[in-house]
Coordinates of C-alpha atoms and ligand atoms in Angstrom, one line a residue:
M558 CA 0.0 0.0 0.0
R559 CA 2.7 2.4 1.0
A560 CA 4.6 1.7 -2.2
H561 CA 1.4 2.3 -4.2
I562 CA 1.0 5.8 -2.5
A563 CA 4.6 6.6 -3.2
V564 CA 4.1 5.7 -6.9
V565 CA 1.0 7.9 -7.1
T566 CA 2.8 10.8 -5.4
L567 CA 5.8 10.5 -7.7
A568 CA 3.4 10.4 -10.7
L569 CA 1.6 13.5 -9.4
A570 CA 5.0 15.3 -8.8
A571 CA 6.0 14.4 -12.3
L572 CA 2.7 15.7 -13.6
A573 CA 3.2 18.9 -11.7
V574 CA 6.7 19.4 -13.1
T575 CA 5.7 18.6 -16.6
S576 CA 2.6 20.9 -16.3
Q577 CA 4.7 23.8 -15.1
P578 CA 5.8 25.1 -18.6
S579 CA 2.1 25.1 -19.8
R580 CA 1.3 27.8 -17.3
R581 CA 0.8 31.0 -19.2
P582 CA 3.4 33.7 -18.3
I583 CA 1.7 37.0 -17.3
S584 CA 2.9 40.2 -15.7
L585 CA 0.9 40.4 -12.4
V586 CA -1.3 38.5 -10.0
V587 CA -3.3 40.1 -7.2
V588 CA -4.3 37.7 -4.6
G589 CA -7.2 39.0 -2.4
G590 CA -9.3 37.9 0.5
T591 CA -12.4 39.0 -1.3
V592 CA -12.7 40.1 -4.9
V593 CA -15.7 42.3 -5.6
T594 CA -15.9 42.1 -9.4
E595 CA -18.9 44.5 -10.2
N596 CA -19.6 42.3 -13.2
P597 CA -23.2 42.1 -14.4
Q598 CA -24.0 39.3 -11.8
H599 CA -22.2 41.2 -9.0
R600 CA -20.0 38.2 -8.6
V601 CA -17.9 38.2 -5.4
V602 CA -15.0 35.7 -5.3
S603 CA -13.7 34.9 -1.8
P604 CA -10.9 34.2 -1.7
G605 CA -10.1 35.4 -5.2
A606 CA -7.3 36.4 -7.4
I607 CA -6.9 38.4 -10.6
A608 CA -4.5 37.6 -13.4
I609 CA -3.2 40.6 -15.3
D610 CA -1.1 40.6 -18.4
A611 CA 0.4 44.0 -19.3
T612 CA -2.5 46.4 -19.3
T613 CA -5.3 43.9 -19.3
I614 CA -7.2 41.6 -16.9
V615 CA -7.0 38.0 -18.3
D616 CA -8.8 36.1 -15.5
V617 CA -10.6 36.3 -12.2
D618 CA -10.8 33.0 -10.2
S619 CA -9.8 31.4 -6.9
P620 CA -6.2 31.8 -6.0
E621 CA -5.6 28.1 -6.6
A622 CA -7.1 28.1 -10.0
I623 CA -5.1 31.3 -11.0
A624 CA -1.9 29.7 -9.6
Q625 CA -2.5 26.6 -11.7
K626 CA -3.1 28.5 -14.9
Y627 CA -0.6 31.4 -14.8
Q628 CA 3.0 32.1 -14.0
A629 CA 3.2 35.7 -12.8
N630 CA 6.2 38.0 -12.9
E631 CA 5.0 39.7 -9.8
T632 CA 2.4 38.9 -7.1
V633 CA 0.6 41.4 -4.9
E634 CA -0.5 39.7 -1.7
A635 CA -3.7 41.2 -0.4
R636 CA -5.2 38.2 1.4
D637 CA -6.6 40.2 4.3
E638 CA -8.0 42.8 2.0
I639 CA -10.9 43.5 -0.4
V640 CA -10.0 43.9 -4.1
L641 CA -12.4 46.0 -6.1
P642 CA -12.5 47.9 -9.4
G643 CA -10.7 51.3 -9.1
L644 CA -13.2 54.0 -8.3
I645 CA -14.3 56.4 -11.0
N646 CA -14.7 60.1 -10.2
T647 CA -17.0 61.4 -12.9
H648 CA -16.7 65.1 -12.0
T649 CA -13.8 67.2 -10.7
H650 CA -11.6 70.2 -11.4
A651 CA -8.3 68.6 -10.2
P652 CA -6.2 71.7 -9.7
M653 CA -8.9 73.2 -7.4
V654 CA -7.4 71.1 -4.6
M655 CA -5.3 74.3 -4.2
F656 CA -8.4 76.2 -3.1
R657 CA -9.4 73.5 -0.5
G658 CA -10.7 75.2 2.6
L659 CA -9.8 78.7 1.3
A660 CA -13.4 79.8 2.0
D661 CA -16.3 77.8 3.2
D662 CA -19.9 78.3 4.4
L663 CA -20.7 81.0 1.9
K664 CA -23.5 81.6 -0.6
L665 CA -22.5 80.2 -4.0
M666 CA -22.1 83.6 -5.7
D667 CA -20.3 85.2 -2.7
W668 CA -17.9 82.2 -2.6
L669 CA -17.3 82.3 -6.3
E670 CA -17.1 86.1 -6.7
Q671 CA -15.2 87.0 -3.6
Y672 CA -12.8 84.0 -3.4
I673 CA -12.7 81.5 -6.2
F674 CA -12.8 83.8 -9.2
P675 CA -10.2 86.4 -7.8
A676 CA -7.9 83.5 -6.7
E677 CA -8.2 81.9 -10.1
A678 CA -7.6 85.2 -11.9
K679 CA -4.4 85.9 -10.0
T680 CA -3.0 82.3 -9.7
V681 CA -4.0 80.0 -12.5
S682 CA -1.1 79.3 -14.8
P683 CA 0.5 76.1 -16.3
A684 CA 2.7 75.8 -13.2
F685 CA -0.3 76.2 -10.8
V686 CA -2.2 73.6 -12.8
R687 CA 0.7 71.1 -12.7
T688 CA 1.3 71.5 -8.9
G689 CA -2.4 71.3 -8.2
T690 CA -3.0 68.3 -10.4
R691 CA 0.0 66.4 -8.8
L692 CA -1.6 67.0 -5.4
A693 CA -5.0 65.8 -6.7
A694 CA -3.4 62.7 -8.3
L695 CA -1.7 61.9 -5.0
E696 CA -5.0 62.2 -3.2
M697 CA -6.8 60.1 -5.8
I698 CA -4.2 57.3 -5.8
E699 CA -4.1 57.3 -2.0
S700 CA -7.9 57.1 -1.8
G701 CA -8.6 54.4 -4.5
T702 CA -9.6 56.5 -7.5
T703 CA -8.1 55.2 -10.7
A704 CA -10.0 57.3 -13.3
F705 CA -11.5 60.8 -13.3
A706 CA -13.4 63.2 -15.5
D707 CA -12.1 66.7 -15.3
M708 CA -12.9 70.2 -16.5
Y709 CA -10.4 73.0 -16.1
Y710 CA -8.0 75.4 -17.8
F711 CA -4.6 74.4 -19.3
E712 CA -6.0 70.9 -19.6
E713 CA -2.9 69.7 -21.5
E714 CA -0.9 70.3 -18.2
I715 CA -3.4 68.2 -16.4
A716 CA -3.1 65.5 -19.0
R717 CA 0.7 65.4 -18.8
T718 CA 0.6 65.3 -15.0
T719 CA -2.1 62.6 -15.0
R720 CA -0.1 60.5 -17.4
E721 CA 3.1 60.9 -15.3
A722 CA 1.1 59.9 -12.1
G723 CA -0.3 56.9 -14.1
L724 CA -4.0 57.7 -13.6
R725 CA -6.7 57.4 -16.3
G726 CA -8.4 60.7 -17.2
V727 CA -11.2 61.9 -19.4
L728 CA -10.0 65.5 -19.5
G729 CA -12.0 68.3 -20.8
Q730 CA -10.5 71.7 -21.8
T731 CA -12.9 74.4 -20.6
I732 CA -14.6 76.7 -23.1
I733 CA -16.3 79.8 -21.7
Q734 CA -17.6 83.0 -23.2
F735 CA -15.6 85.4 -21.1
P736 CA -11.7 85.8 -20.9
V737 CA -10.0 83.3 -18.6
A738 CA -6.4 82.3 -17.8
D739 CA -5.8 80.2 -20.9
A740 CA -8.0 81.9 -23.5
K741 CA -9.3 85.4 -24.2
T742 CA -12.2 84.4 -26.4
P743 CA -14.2 81.2 -27.1
A744 CA -12.5 81.0 -30.5
E745 CA -9.1 80.9 -28.8
A746 CA -10.3 78.3 -26.4
L747 CA -11.7 76.2 -29.2
A748 CA -8.3 76.4 -31.1
R749 CA -6.5 75.4 -27.9
T750 CA -8.9 72.5 -27.4
E751 CA -8.3 71.2 -30.9
R752 CA -4.5 71.3 -30.3
F753 CA -5.1 69.4 -27.0
I754 CA -7.2 66.8 -28.7
Q755 CA -4.6 66.2 -31.4
A756 CA -1.8 65.9 -28.9
F757 CA -3.6 63.3 -26.7
K758 CA -6.1 61.5 -28.9
D759 CA -4.1 58.3 -29.1
D760 CA -3.0 58.1 -25.5
S761 CA -3.6 54.9 -23.6
L762 CA -4.5 56.7 -20.4
I763 CA -5.9 60.1 -21.5
T764 CA -9.1 60.7 -23.3
P765 CA -9.2 64.4 -24.3
A766 CA -12.6 66.0 -24.2
V767 CA -14.3 69.3 -25.1
A768 CA -15.8 71.0 -22.0
P769 CA -18.1 74.0 -22.6
H770 CA -18.5 75.2 -19.0
S771 CA -22.3 75.4 -19.1
M772 CA -25.3 76.7 -21.1
Y773 CA -25.4 79.9 -19.2
T774 CA -21.7 80.8 -19.6
N775 CA -21.7 80.1 -23.4
D776 CA -23.8 81.3 -26.2
K777 CA -25.5 79.1 -28.7
A778 CA -22.8 79.5 -31.4
T779 CA -20.0 78.5 -28.9
L780 CA -22.0 75.5 -27.6
L781 CA -22.6 74.2 -31.1
A782 CA -18.9 74.8 -32.1
C783 CA -17.9 72.7 -29.1
V784 CA -20.0 69.7 -30.2
E785 CA -18.9 70.1 -33.8
L786 CA -15.3 69.9 -32.7
A787 CA -16.0 66.9 -30.4
H788 CA -17.8 65.0 -33.2
R789 CA -15.1 65.8 -35.7
Y790 CA -12.6 64.0 -33.5
G791 CA -14.9 61.5 -31.9
V792 CA -14.1 62.7 -28.4
P793 CA -16.5 63.2 -25.4
V794 CA -18.3 66.4 -24.4
I795 CA -18.5 67.4 -20.7
I796 CA -20.8 70.2 -19.5
H797 CA -22.2 71.5 -16.1
L798 CA -26.0 71.1 -16.3
A799 CA -28.8 72.4 -14.0
E800 CA -26.6 72.7 -10.9
T801 CA -28.6 75.5 -9.2
D802 CA -32.1 76.9 -9.4
D803 CA -30.4 80.2 -10.6
E804 CA -29.4 78.4 -13.7
I805 CA -33.0 77.4 -14.3
K806 CA -34.2 81.0 -13.8
T807 CA -31.5 82.2 -16.3
A808 CA -32.5 79.6 -18.9
H809 CA -36.2 80.6 -18.6
E810 CA -35.4 84.3 -18.8
R811 CA -33.1 84.0 -21.8
Y812 CA -34.8 81.1 -23.7
G813 CA -38.1 80.3 -22.1
V814 CA -37.2 76.7 -21.4
T815 CA -35.1 74.5 -19.0
P816 CA -31.3 74.2 -19.6
T817 CA -31.8 70.6 -20.7
A818 CA -34.6 71.5 -23.2
F819 CA -32.6 74.5 -24.5
L820 CA -29.6 72.2 -25.3
E821 CA -32.1 69.7 -26.9
D822 CA -33.6 72.5 -29.0
I823 CA -30.3 73.7 -30.4
G824 CA -29.1 70.2 -31.2
F825 CA -26.3 70.1 -28.5
W826 CA -27.0 66.6 -27.1
G827 CA -25.0 63.9 -28.9
P828 CA -23.0 60.7 -28.2
R829 CA -20.5 60.4 -25.4
T830 CA -21.8 63.5 -23.5
L831 CA -21.5 63.8 -19.7
A832 CA -23.6 66.3 -17.8
A833 CA -22.4 67.2 -14.3
H834 CA -24.9 67.7 -11.4
G835 CA -28.3 67.6 -13.1
V836 CA -29.9 68.7 -9.9
W837 CA -32.8 70.8 -11.2
V838 CA -34.3 68.6 -13.9
T839 CA -37.9 68.0 -14.8
D840 CA -39.3 64.6 -15.8
D841 CA -39.2 65.8 -19.4
D842 CA -35.5 66.7 -19.0
I843 CA -34.8 63.2 -17.7
A844 CA -36.6 61.7 -20.7
I845 CA -34.4 63.8 -23.0
L846 CA -31.2 62.8 -21.2
K847 CA -32.2 59.1 -21.4
R848 CA -33.2 59.3 -25.1
R849 CA -29.9 61.0 -26.0
G850 CA -27.8 58.5 -24.0
I851 CA -26.3 61.3 -21.9
G852 CA -24.3 60.2 -18.8
V853 CA -25.0 62.2 -15.6
S854 CA -22.5 62.8 -12.8
H855 CA -24.1 63.0 -9.4
N856 CA -22.2 65.1 -6.9
P857 CA -24.0 64.8 -3.5
E858 CA -21.3 66.3 -1.3
S859 CA -20.8 69.5 -3.4
N860 CA -24.5 69.9 -3.8
M861 CA -25.1 69.6 -0.1
K862 CA -22.2 71.9 0.9
L863 CA -23.2 74.6 -1.5
A864 CA -26.9 74.0 -0.7
S865 CA -27.5 73.6 -4.5
G866 CA -30.3 71.0 -3.9
A867 CA -30.6 67.2 -4.3
A868 CA -30.5 65.5 -7.7
P869 CA -33.5 63.3 -8.3
V870 CA -31.4 60.1 -8.2
M871 CA -34.3 57.7 -7.9
K872 CA -35.9 59.2 -11.0
Y873 CA -32.7 58.9 -13.0
L874 CA -32.3 55.3 -11.9
A875 CA -35.9 54.4 -12.7
A876 CA -35.4 56.0 -16.2
G877 CA -32.2 54.0 -16.8
V878 CA -30.0 57.0 -17.1
A879 CA -26.3 56.2 -16.7
L880 CA -25.5 57.8 -13.4
G881 CA -22.0 58.1 -12.1
L882 CA -20.6 59.7 -8.9
G883 CA -18.3 62.7 -8.6
T884 CA -16.7 64.8 -5.9
D885 CA -16.7 68.0 -7.9
G886 CA -13.6 70.3 -7.2
A887 CA -12.1 70.1 -3.8
A888 CA -13.0 73.7 -3.1
S889 CA -16.6 72.6 -2.6
N890 CA -16.3 69.2 -1.0
N891 CA -13.5 69.4 0.4
D892 CA -11.7 66.2 -0.7
L893 CA -11.6 63.8 -3.6
D894 CA -12.4 60.7 -1.5
M895 CA -14.9 58.6 -3.5
F896 CA -15.7 56.5 -0.5
G897 CA -17.2 59.6 1.1
A898 CA -19.1 60.3 -2.1
M899 CA -20.6 56.8 -2.1
R900 CA -21.7 57.1 1.5
L901 CA -23.4 60.5 1.1
A902 CA -25.0 59.4 -2.2
S903 CA -26.7 56.7 -0.3
F904 CA -27.6 58.8 2.8
Q905 CA -28.8 61.8 0.8
A906 CA -31.1 59.6 -1.3
K907 CA -32.6 58.0 1.8
Q908 CA -33.1 61.3 3.5
V909 CA -34.8 63.1 0.6
T910 CA -37.1 60.2 -0.3
H911 CA -37.8 59.2 3.4
D912 CA -37.0 55.7 2.2
P913 CA -34.1 53.8 3.8
T914 CA -34.1 51.3 0.9
A915 CA -33.1 54.1 -1.6
V916 CA -29.6 53.7 -3.0
P917 CA -28.5 50.7 -1.1
A918 CA -24.8 50.0 -0.6
Q919 CA -24.6 47.9 -3.7
K920 CA -26.1 50.7 -5.9
A921 CA -23.7 53.3 -4.4
L922 CA -20.8 51.0 -5.2
D923 CA -22.1 50.5 -8.8
M924 CA -22.4 54.3 -9.2
A925 CA -18.7 54.7 -8.2
T926 CA -17.5 51.9 -10.6
I927 CA -19.4 50.3 -13.5
D928 CA -22.2 53.0 -13.7
G929 CA -19.5 55.7 -13.7
A930 CA -17.8 53.9 -16.5
R931 CA -21.2 53.8 -18.4
A932 CA -21.7 57.5 -17.8
L933 CA -18.3 58.1 -19.4
G934 CA -19.1 55.7 -22.3
M935 CA -16.2 53.5 -21.1
E936 CA -18.1 50.5 -19.7
K937 CA -16.4 48.1 -22.2
V938 CA -12.9 49.3 -20.9
I939 CA -13.2 49.9 -17.2
G940 CA -15.6 49.8 -14.2
S941 CA -15.5 46.1 -13.3
L942 CA -13.0 43.2 -12.8
E943 CA -13.6 41.1 -15.9
A944 CA -11.3 39.4 -18.4
G945 CA -10.6 41.7 -21.3
K946 CA -11.0 45.0 -19.4
R947 CA -8.1 47.3 -18.4
A948 CA -6.5 46.3 -15.1
D949 CA -7.7 49.3 -13.0
L950 CA -8.2 48.0 -9.4
V951 CA -7.5 48.8 -5.8
T952 CA -7.2 46.8 -2.6
V953 CA -8.7 48.0 0.7
S954 CA -7.6 47.0 4.2
M955 CA -10.4 45.7 6.4
S956 CA -8.4 45.7 9.7
A957 CA -9.5 49.1 11.2
S958 CA -11.5 49.0 14.4
R959 CA -14.4 50.6 12.6
Q960 CA -14.4 47.8 10.0
T961 CA -14.6 45.1 12.7
P962 CA -16.4 42.7 12.5
L963 CA -16.9 42.1 8.8
Y964 CA -20.1 40.4 7.7
N965 CA -20.7 42.1 4.3
A966 CA -17.9 43.5 2.1
I967 CA -20.2 45.8 0.1
S968 CA -21.7 47.3 3.3
H969 CA -18.2 48.0 4.7
L970 CA -17.0 49.5 1.4
V971 CA -19.8 52.0 1.4
Y972 CA -20.7 52.7 5.0
V973 CA -17.4 52.6 7.0
T974 CA -14.4 52.5 4.6
R975 CA -12.4 55.7 4.0
G976 CA -9.9 56.5 1.3
D977 CA -7.1 56.0 3.9
D978 CA -8.0 52.3 4.0
V979 CA -6.8 51.8 0.4
R980 CA -3.5 49.9 0.4
T981 CA -2.7 49.3 -3.3
T982 CA -3.7 51.1 -6.4
I983 CA -3.2 49.7 -9.9
V984 CA -4.0 51.4 -13.2
N985 CA -3.6 49.9 -16.7
G986 CA -1.8 47.0 -15.1
K987 CA 0.8 49.3 -13.4
I988 CA 1.1 49.5 -9.7
L989 CA 0.9 53.2 -8.6
M990 CA 0.8 52.6 -4.9
K991 CA 1.8 49.3 -3.1
N992 CA 1.0 49.0 0.6
R993 CA 0.7 52.8 0.8
Q994 CA 4.1 53.3 -0.8
L995 CA 3.8 55.7 -3.8
L996 CA 5.6 54.5 -6.9
T997 CA 4.9 57.2 -9.4
L998 CA 4.9 60.4 -7.3
N999 CA 7.3 61.7 -4.6
R1000 CA 4.8 62.3 -1.8
A1001 CA 7.0 64.7 0.2
S1002 CA 7.8 67.0 -2.8
V1003 CA 4.2 67.0 -4.0
I1004 CA 3.0 68.2 -0.6
A1005 CA 5.9 70.7 -0.2
D1006 CA 5.2 72.2 -3.6
A1007 CA 1.5 72.6 -2.9
N1008 CA 2.2 74.3 0.5
R1009 CA 4.6 76.7 -1.3
L1010 CA 2.0 77.5 -3.9
A1011 CA -0.6 78.0 -1.2
Q1012 CA 1.2 81.2 -0.1
T1013 CA 0.5 82.7 -3.5
V1014 CA -3.2 81.7 -3.3
R1015 CA -3.5 83.2 0.2
A1016 CA -2.0 86.5 -0.9
A1017 CA -4.4 86.6 -3.9
V1018 CA -7.5 86.8 -1.8
K1019 CA -6.3 89.1 1.0
Ligands
ZN2023 ZN1 -18.0 71.4 -11.4

């Protein structure tokens, strides 16, 4: 009997040795305690592992199955952690982290006119944008965001900095009717935007976009020139929409209709368009957005802090509008932590509907991942952990006192986790942070540079 076992063992060993070379060589395996895939079935694999080759996910399975099938160059051990798709921030103005906490608790127009606009007029430059974006990128990597949609000035500087940091960006060059830091006229802004698109249209991480600021800060000709430019190059359009009731009043005074209906009437709405906020929309507006396939970015924290109102999230969801989550610029939030955005998206929906079943944890997580990807028209590329998608993922520690005990991973991700709990951040198959160690940014110099620049910002609003 013993001899028989020995023979079997030998045979198995021989089999193991001969089967070794058939394991597919790949670049990276992430072994996790629990893998939350966000695939259409909301599959959770526990324990789970993700096989990545170069930029792409090739498999998600048990750690044993992955070990049998693949030979990885590098392995990230995250057995006590949750692995999830990288979070997608669908609305921000990255360099505005430099205005974080500069002025709070003010009416929107006082805040803008006394602080933000003067500070921007005196400080916004390519160097300002680079320093601010590096700080924003550091914060996003450290808090688990792997892709973001942006609107600002000197967007080419944001693109370069984003690429250096290794993050994915849908980056919109702002077009606005009045003179701003990077363009004196809309025509100049459009020409700058076209050069920006040409420079970045084939980038693996950057999707250049055209970003008319809003329907109330641009005239009809400029709005239509923006969509013509975007369609000519097949790039996305990003616009602020119906953020405040003032915008609704302005639209009615100027055009006699809602902002959404005005943009419909002039032929603005087209493919790959993202509308940020969408707070003050009618049922007819929602029907237009759904019919045109417009993605909407919901920004609960900014809307609450500026008392802009509460977007009709349940109506958007019932209509089937692609609804992502955003933080908005850090001047009105005041951080870029998407875990906070998930939590408040859920709480705000419950409060305004008086219904505790509104936006459950799973839906909030969907909005920060796969639904955000859908809002950006990128659901075939990012937003879930599935073979064939880009390897954008993060791991989250579950060892904090506030995360103990752990019964339900999705509940913990939305209701108790903070950005600081993120351990490892991977974008396009590249590790940007491993066990809190930054690999693409020098943390100390990013923070020192931002603090130095803050002296200029402080002087600008004195
Ligand atoms: Zn905004």
